Coordinates of C-alpha atoms in Angstrom, one line a residue:
X157 CA 127.5 72.1 50.3
X158 CA 124.7 69.9 51.6
X159 CA 121.2 71.2 51.3
X160 CA 118.7 71.4 54.1
X161 CA 117.0 68.3 52.8
X162 CA 120.3 66.4 52.8
X163 CA 121.0 67.3 56.5
X164 CA 117.4 66.5 57.7
X165 CA 117.7 64.2 60.6
X166 CA 114.8 61.9 61.4
X167 CA 114.1 60.9 65.0
X168 CA 112.8 57.5 66.0
X169 CA 110.7 57.1 69.1
X170 CA 108.9 53.8 69.4
X171 CA 105.4 53.9 70.7
X172 CA 104.7 53.6 74.4
X173 CA 104.0 50.1 75.5
X174 CA 100.5 49.9 76.7
X175 CA 100.4 53.7 77.2
X176 CA 103.0 53.5 79.9
X177 CA 105.6 56.3 80.2
X178 CA 109.1 55.1 79.2
X179 CA 111.9 55.5 81.7
X180 CA 114.7 57.1 79.8
X181 CA 116.7 58.3 82.9
X182 CA 118.5 55.0 83.4
X183 CA 120.1 54.7 80.0
X184 CA 120.7 58.4 79.6
X185 CA 122.4 58.3 83.1
X186 CA 125.0 55.8 81.9
X187 CA 126.0 58.1 79.1
X188 CA 126.2 61.1 81.4
X189 CA 128.4 59.4 83.9
X190 CA 130.9 58.1 81.2
X191 CA 131.0 61.6 79.6
X192 CA 131.7 63.3 82.9
X193 CA 134.5 60.9 83.7
X194 CA 136.0 61.3 80.2
X195 CA 135.9 65.1 80.2
X196 CA 137.1 65.4 83.8
X197 CA 140.5 63.9 82.7
X198 CA 141.1 66.7 80.2
X199 CA 139.1 69.4 81.9
X200 CA 140.0 72.7 83.5
X201 CA 136.9 73.9 85.2
X202 CA 135.4 70.4 85.6
X203 CA 138.3 69.5 87.9
X204 CA 137.0 71.9 90.5
X205 CA 133.3 72.2 89.7
X206 CA 130.5 69.7 89.1
X207 CA 127.7 70.8 86.8
X208 CA 124.3 69.2 86.4
X209 CA 121.2 70.1 84.4
X210 CA 118.1 68.6 85.9
X211 CA 114.4 68.8 86.8
X212 CA 112.9 70.2 83.6
X213 CA 109.7 72.1 84.5
X214 CA 106.9 73.4 82.4
X215 CA 105.9 77.0 83.0
X216 CA 103.5 79.6 81.6
X217 CA 103.4 83.4 81.6
X218 CA 101.1 86.1 80.2
X219 CA 102.8 88.6 77.9
X220 CA 102.2 92.3 77.9
X221 CA 99.7 91.9 75.0
X222 CA 97.8 89.1 76.8
X223 CA 99.2 86.1 75.0
X224 CA 99.9 83.0 77.0
X225 CA 103.4 81.7 76.5
X226 CA 104.3 78.1 77.6
X227 CA 107.9 77.0 77.9
X228 CA 110.3 74.7 79.7
X229 CA 113.0 75.6 82.2
X230 CA 115.9 73.5 83.4
X231 CA 117.6 73.6 86.8
X232 CA 121.3 74.3 86.4
X233 CA 123.1 73.1 89.5
X234 CA 126.8 73.8 90.4
X235 CA 128.7 72.2 93.2
X236 CA 132.2 73.3 94.1
X237 CA 134.8 70.5 94.5
X238 CA 137.9 72.6 94.7
X239 CA 137.7 76.2 96.1
X240 CA 140.9 77.3 94.4
X241 CA 139.2 78.1 91.0
X242 CA 139.1 81.9 90.3
X243 CA 135.9 83.4 88.9
X244 CA 133.6 80.8 90.6
X245 CA 131.8 81.6 93.8
X246 CA 132.8 79.1 96.5
X247 CA 129.3 77.9 97.2
X248 CA 126.8 75.6 95.5
X249 CA 124.2 77.3 93.4
X250 CA 121.1 76.3 91.5
X251 CA 119.1 78.4 89.1
X252 CA 116.6 78.0 86.3
X253 CA 117.4 78.5 82.6
X254 CA 115.3 78.4 79.5
X255 CA 116.5 76.9 76.2
X256 CA 116.7 80.4 74.7
X257 CA 119.3 81.3 77.4
X258 CA 121.5 78.4 76.5
X259 CA 121.1 79.6 72.9
X260 CA 122.2 83.1 73.9
X261 CA 125.2 81.7 75.7
X262 CA 126.3 79.7 72.7
X263 CA 125.8 82.7 70.3
X264 CA 127.9 84.8 72.6
X265 CA 130.7 82.2 72.6
X266 CA 130.6 81.8 68.8
X267 CA 131.2 85.5 68.3
X268 CA 133.7 86.0 71.2
X269 CA 135.8 82.9 70.3
X270 CA 135.6 82.7 66.5
X271 CA 138.6 80.4 66.3
X272 CA 137.1 77.7 68.5
X273 CA 134.8 74.8 67.5
X274 CA 132.0 75.7 69.9
X275 CA 130.0 72.7 71.1
X276 CA 126.5 72.5 69.7
X277 CA 123.2 72.5 71.4
X278 CA 120.6 69.7 71.1
X279 CA 117.9 70.2 68.6
X280 CA 115.1 72.7 69.7
X281 CA 112.3 70.8 68.0
X282 CA 112.2 67.1 67.3
X283 CA 111.0 65.5 64.1
X284 CA 109.5 61.9 64.1
X285 CA 109.9 61.0 60.4
X286 CA 108.9 57.3 60.6
X287 CA 105.6 58.0 62.2
X288 CA 104.8 60.5 59.3
X289 CA 104.4 63.5 61.7
X290 CA 105.9 66.8 60.6
X291 CA 106.4 68.1 64.1
X292 CA 106.7 66.6 67.6
X293 CA 105.3 67.8 70.9
X294 CA 108.0 69.9 72.4
X295 CA 106.6 69.2 75.8
X296 CA 106.6 65.4 75.4
X297 CA 108.4 64.1 78.6
X298 CA 110.7 61.9 76.5
X299 CA 111.7 64.7 74.2
X300 CA 112.2 67.0 77.1
X301 CA 114.4 64.4 78.9
X302 CA 116.5 63.9 75.8
X303 CA 117.0 67.7 75.4
X304 CA 117.9 68.0 79.1
X305 CA 120.7 65.4 78.5
X306 CA 121.8 67.3 75.4
X307 CA 121.9 70.6 77.3
X308 CA 124.0 69.0 80.1
X309 CA 126.4 67.6 77.6
X310 CA 126.7 71.1 76.1
X311 CA 127.6 72.5 79.5
X312 CA 130.1 69.7 80.2
X313 CA 131.8 70.3 76.8
X314 CA 132.1 74.0 77.4
X315 CA 133.3 73.5 81.0
X316 CA 136.0 71.0 79.7
X317 CA 137.4 73.4 77.1
X318 CA 140.6 75.1 78.2
X319 CA 139.5 78.5 76.8
X320 CA 135.7 78.5 77.0
X321 CA 135.6 77.2 80.5
X322 CA 137.4 80.4 81.7
X323 CA 134.9 82.9 80.3
X324 CA 133.4 85.1 83.0
X325 CA 130.0 85.2 81.4
X326 CA 129.9 81.4 81.3
X327 CA 130.7 81.4 85.0
X328 CA 127.9 83.9 85.5
X329 CA 125.5 81.6 83.5
X330 CA 126.2 79.0 86.2
X331 CA 125.8 81.2 89.2
X332 CA 124.1 84.6 88.4
X333 CA 120.4 84.3 87.8
X334 CA 119.6 88.0 87.9
X335 CA 120.6 90.3 85.0
X336 CA 122.7 87.7 83.3
X337 CA 121.2 88.4 79.9
X338 CA 121.7 92.1 80.3
X339 CA 125.4 91.4 81.0
X340 CA 125.7 89.4 77.8
X341 CA 124.1 92.1 75.7
X342 CA 126.3 94.8 77.2
X343 CA 129.3 93.1 75.6
X344 CA 128.0 94.2 72.2
X345 CA 128.7 90.8 70.8
X346 CA 125.8 91.1 68.3
X347 CA 127.5 94.0 66.6
X348 CA 130.7 92.0 66.1
X349 CA 128.8 89.1 64.5
X350 CA 129.5 88.7 60.7
X351 CA 126.3 88.7 58.7
X352 CA 125.6 85.7 56.4
X353 CA 125.8 88.0 53.4
X354 CA 129.2 89.2 54.4
X355 CA 130.4 85.6 54.8
X356 CA 129.0 84.6 51.5
X357 CA 130.6 87.6 49.7
X358 CA 134.0 86.7 51.2
X359 CA 133.7 83.1 50.2
X360 CA 132.9 84.0 46.5
X361 CA 135.4 86.9 46.1
X362 CA 138.3 85.3 48.0
X363 CA 141.4 85.3 45.7
X364 CA 143.8 83.2 47.8
X365 CA 141.8 80.7 49.9
X366 CA 143.7 78.9 52.6
X367 CA 144.2 75.2 51.6
X368 CA 144.0 73.9 55.1
X369 CA 140.7 75.6 55.8
X370 CA 139.3 74.6 52.4
X371 CA 140.0 71.0 53.5
X372 CA 138.3 71.6 56.9
X373 CA 135.3 73.2 55.2
X374 CA 134.9 70.3 52.8
X375 CA 135.4 67.8 55.6
X376 CA 132.7 69.5 57.6
X377 CA 130.2 69.1 54.7
X378 CA 131.2 65.5 54.2
X379 CA 130.9 64.7 57.9
X380 CA 127.4 66.3 57.9
X381 CA 126.3 64.3 54.9
X382 CA 127.7 60.9 56.2
X383 CA 126.2 61.2 59.6
X384 CA 122.9 62.4 58.2
X385 CA 122.8 59.4 55.9
X386 CA 123.7 57.1 58.7
X387 CA 120.9 58.4 60.9
X388 CA 118.4 58.0 58.0
X389 CA 119.5 54.4 57.5
X390 CA 119.2 53.8 61.2
X391 CA 115.7 55.3 61.3
X392 CA 114.5 53.0 58.5
X393 CA 116.1 50.0 60.1
X394 CA 114.6 50.8 63.5
X395 CA 111.1 51.2 61.8
X396 CA 111.4 47.8 60.2
X397 CA 112.7 46.1 63.3
X398 CA 109.9 47.6 65.3
X399 CA 107.3 46.3 62.9
X400 CA 108.9 42.8 62.6
X401 CA 109.0 42.4 66.4
X402 CA 105.5 43.6 66.9
X403 CA 104.2 41.2 64.2
X404 CA 105.6 38.4 66.4
X405 CA 102.9 39.4 68.8
X406 CA 100.5 37.8 66.3
X407 CA 102.3 34.5 66.8
X408 CA 101.5 34.8 70.5
X409 CA 97.9 35.5 69.9
X410 CA 97.4 32.6 67.5
X411 CA 99.3 30.1 69.7
X412 CA 97.3 31.2 72.7
X413 CA 94.0 30.8 70.8
X414 CA 95.1 27.5 69.3
X415 CA 96.1 26.1 72.8
X416 CA 92.4 26.3 73.8
X417 CA 91.3 23.6 71.4
X418 CA 94.3 21.3 72.0
X419 CA 94.7 18.9 74.9
X420 CA 98.2 17.4 74.5
X421 CA 99.6 20.4 72.6
X422 CA 97.9 23.1 74.6
X423 CA 100.5 23.8 77.3
X424 CA 103.3 23.9 74.7
X425 CA 101.5 26.3 72.4
X426 CA 100.5 28.5 75.4
X427 CA 104.1 28.7 76.6
X428 CA 105.4 29.4 73.0
X429 CA 102.9 32.1 72.6
X430 CA 104.1 33.7 75.9
X431 CA 107.7 33.8 74.5
X432 CA 106.5 35.4 71.3
X433 CA 104.8 38.1 73.3
X434 CA 108.0 38.6 75.2
X435 CA 109.9 38.9 71.9
X436 CA 107.4 41.5 70.6
X437 CA 107.6 43.6 73.7
X438 CA 111.5 43.5 74.0
X439 CA 111.9 45.9 71.0
X440 CA 110.6 48.9 73.0
X441 CA 113.4 49.0 75.6
X442 CA 116.0 48.1 73.0
X443 CA 115.1 50.9 70.6
X444 CA 114.9 53.3 73.6
X445 CA 118.5 52.4 74.4
X446 CA 119.4 52.7 70.7
X447 CA 118.0 56.2 70.6
X448 CA 120.7 57.3 72.9
X449 CA 123.4 56.5 70.3
X450 CA 121.3 58.3 67.6
X451 CA 121.3 61.5 69.8
X452 CA 125.1 61.2 70.3
X453 CA 125.6 61.0 66.5
X454 CA 123.3 64.0 66.1
X455 CA 125.7 66.0 68.3
X456 CA 128.4 65.5 65.7
X457 CA 126.0 66.3 62.9
X458 CA 125.6 69.7 64.6
X459 CA 129.3 69.9 65.3
X460 CA 129.9 70.0 61.5
X461 CA 128.1 73.4 61.5
X462 CA 130.5 74.6 64.2
X463 CA 133.4 73.6 62.0
X464 CA 132.0 75.5 59.0
X465 CA 131.5 78.5 61.3
X466 CA 135.2 78.7 62.0
X467 CA 136.0 78.4 58.3
X468 CA 133.5 81.2 57.4
X469 CA 135.3 83.5 59.9
X470 CA 138.7 82.6 58.4
X471 CA 137.3 83.5 54.9
X472 CA 136.0 86.9 56.1
X473 CA 139.4 87.7 57.7
X474 CA 141.3 86.6 54.7
X475 CA 139.1 88.6 52.4
X476 CA 139.5 91.7 54.5
X477 CA 143.3 91.2 54.4
X478 CA 143.2 90.9 50.6
X479 CA 141.2 94.2 50.4
X480 CA 143.8 96.0 52.6
X481 CA 146.6 94.6 50.4
X482 CA 144.9 95.8 47.2
X483 CA 144.4 99.2 48.7
X484 CA 148.1 99.4 49.7
X485 CA 149.2 98.3 46.2
X486 CA 147.0 100.9 44.6
X487 CA 148.5 103.6 46.7
X488 CA 152.1 102.5 46.0
X489 CA 151.4 102.4 42.2
X490 CA 149.7 105.8 42.3
X491 CA 152.8 107.3 44.1
X492 CA 155.2 105.7 41.6
X493 CA 153.2 107.2 38.7
X494 CA 153.1 110.6 40.3
X495 CA 156.8 110.6 41.1
X496 CA 157.8 109.5 37.6
X497 CA 155.3 111.6 35.8
X498 CA 154.0 108.6 33.9
X499 CA 150.5 107.1 33.9
X500 CA 149.6 103.5 33.1
X501 CA 146.2 104.3 31.7
X502 CA 143.5 106.8 30.8
X503 CA 142.0 109.0 33.5
X504 CA 140.1 112.3 33.7
X505 CA 142.9 113.6 35.9
X506 CA 145.4 112.9 33.2
X507 CA 143.2 114.8 30.7
X508 CA 143.2 117.9 32.8
X509 CA 147.0 118.0 32.6
X510 CA 146.6 118.8 28.9
X511 CA 145.0 122.0 29.8
X512 CA 146.6 122.8 33.2
X513 CA 150.2 122.5 34.2
X514 CA 150.7 121.1 37.7
X515 CA 153.1 123.2 39.9
X516 CA 156.0 121.5 41.7
X517 CA 154.6 122.5 45.0
X518 CA 151.2 120.9 44.4
X519 CA 152.9 117.7 43.1
X520 CA 155.1 117.6 46.2
X521 CA 152.1 118.0 48.4
X522 CA 150.3 115.1 46.7
X523 CA 153.3 112.9 47.0
X524 CA 153.6 113.6 50.7
X525 CA 149.9 112.9 51.2
X526 CA 150.2 109.6 49.3
X527 CA 153.3 108.6 51.4
X528 CA 151.3 109.2 54.6
X529 CA 148.4 107.1 53.2
X530 CA 150.9 104.4 52.2
X531 CA 152.3 104.3 55.8
X532 CA 148.8 104.1 57.2
X533 CA 147.9 101.3 54.7
X534 CA 151.1 99.4 55.6
X535 CA 150.2 99.5 59.3
X536 CA 146.6 98.3 58.5
X537 CA 148.0 95.4 56.4
X538 CA 150.5 94.4 59.1
X539 CA 147.8 94.5 61.8
X540 CA 145.4 92.4 59.5
X541 CA 148.2 89.9 58.8
X542 CA 148.9 89.5 62.5
X543 CA 145.2 88.9 63.2
X544 CA 145.0 86.3 60.4
X545 CA 148.1 84.5 61.6
X546 CA 146.9 84.5 65.2
X547 CA 143.5 83.2 64.1
X548 CA 145.0 80.5 62.0
X549 CA 147.2 79.2 64.9
X550 CA 144.3 79.2 67.4
X551 CA 141.8 77.7 64.9
X552 CA 144.1 74.9 63.6
X553 CA 145.0 74.0 67.2
X554 CA 141.4 73.8 68.3
X555 CA 140.4 71.9 65.2
X556 CA 143.0 69.3 66.0
X557 CA 141.6 69.1 69.6
X558 CA 138.2 68.5 68.1
X559 CA 139.4 65.8 65.8
X560 CA 140.9 63.8 68.7
X561 CA 137.7 64.3 70.6
X562 CA 135.6 63.1 67.6
X563 CA 137.6 60.0 67.1
X564 CA 137.4 59.1 70.8
X565 CA 133.7 59.7 71.0
X566 CA 132.6 58.1 67.7
X567 CA 134.7 55.0 68.5
X568 CA 132.8 54.7 71.8
X569 CA 129.4 55.3 70.1
X570 CA 130.0 52.6 67.4
X571 CA 131.4 50.0 69.8
X572 CA 128.4 50.5 72.1
X573 CA 126.0 50.4 69.2
X574 CA 127.5 47.1 68.1
X575 CA 127.3 45.7 71.6
X576 CA 123.6 46.7 71.6
X577 CA 123.0 44.9 68.4
X578 CA 124.6 41.7 69.8
X579 CA 122.4 42.1 72.9
X580 CA 119.4 42.4 70.7
X581 CA 120.4 39.3 68.7
X582 CA 121.0 37.3 71.9
X583 CA 117.5 38.1 73.1
X584 CA 116.1 36.8 69.9
X585 CA 118.1 33.6 70.2
X586 CA 117.1 33.1 73.8
X587 CA 113.4 33.6 72.9
X588 CA 113.5 31.1 70.0
X589 CA 115.5 28.6 72.0
X590 CA 112.8 28.7 74.7
X591 CA 110.1 28.4 72.1
X592 CA 111.8 25.4 70.6
X593 CA 111.9 23.7 74.0
X594 CA 108.1 24.3 74.3
X595 CA 107.5 22.7 70.9
X596 CA 109.7 19.7 71.9
X597 CA 107.5 19.1 75.0
X598 CA 104.3 18.9 73.0

């Protein structure tokens, strides 16, 4: 199991160029459009409803104890494309949601659909490791925009899932602003949630772990480690690339200063300095675009936790089944010993028989009581076995769906990342080709 330190994900946000706000909407928009088109092909709800999370807005309120609370809300917009979908009001709606409400929705889905790999939310707080900051400003416009995109992706993932997309409280999240949270709490989902201690106890005391889920659990841990390491390498590389490109700005400054004392070489040096400045500035937009792919990888880093959550639920159910089976076996053994009049070991009840003779009537009553308990225990075991079997079928089916989605998405991410690196290299070649022509004209 990976430690918290192993799964730490550094962010990389290059500095603003000249203090200007960076426009992230363009490159995030491309990803949003491609994801919508991809999910719509396999969707259920997305075929009839269009969902958008937009217009993040900073707000403040004063609590009952006089403390000022500042937070961000997001506009969740729903537009109906096909009026035939049940459970959705046939009218466009727009309402405001806080990040904590998205969290509540996901927690509800995790408990209500334990056999499903529930899509993850984007990170609540960003960490900028390469700039040596321990925390980031949660109200930074760039961070808020990246989180908005992550929240919209979460909504699209849920809306594209054949089971999650049909949940009534998910529909209410999209269209019911008043009393939505109260409706969620009324389901009592919190009482159904397995505690971490219960999950840990089941994991350690399980006698017959399921091989398939052990493989899934190990895969989830390995996936988390590999993506975390990949993001760390990318952060280090981005930091060095940023530094190397910015150092080229020194070339530009030196060439420009040098051109002032040269007559024949002056124009060439001045032009070459300009191209060095262009090269130094080009890294800002390129790393901004690269950040998009880092965020997409982070989604699958957090997906690994969703995989492990399904495995933990399986372990709890399997452990409960084993306990019921042990109880049934103990009752059957006790009945056999009582019927045969033999005991397999020492007991205080056995000692009392040395001093007190059991009547046939009392023995018959005990046997009858045990038989009733055995019948009840058999029904409990049967019900538990059916629940485990149903869970296994649903979970393995959804895990397979997730694996196909993962291969498709990661393939797209890595191809686009490679294309971006080629684009970055071509920019460097173009700059140095132009600089060479400037030097040739001197």
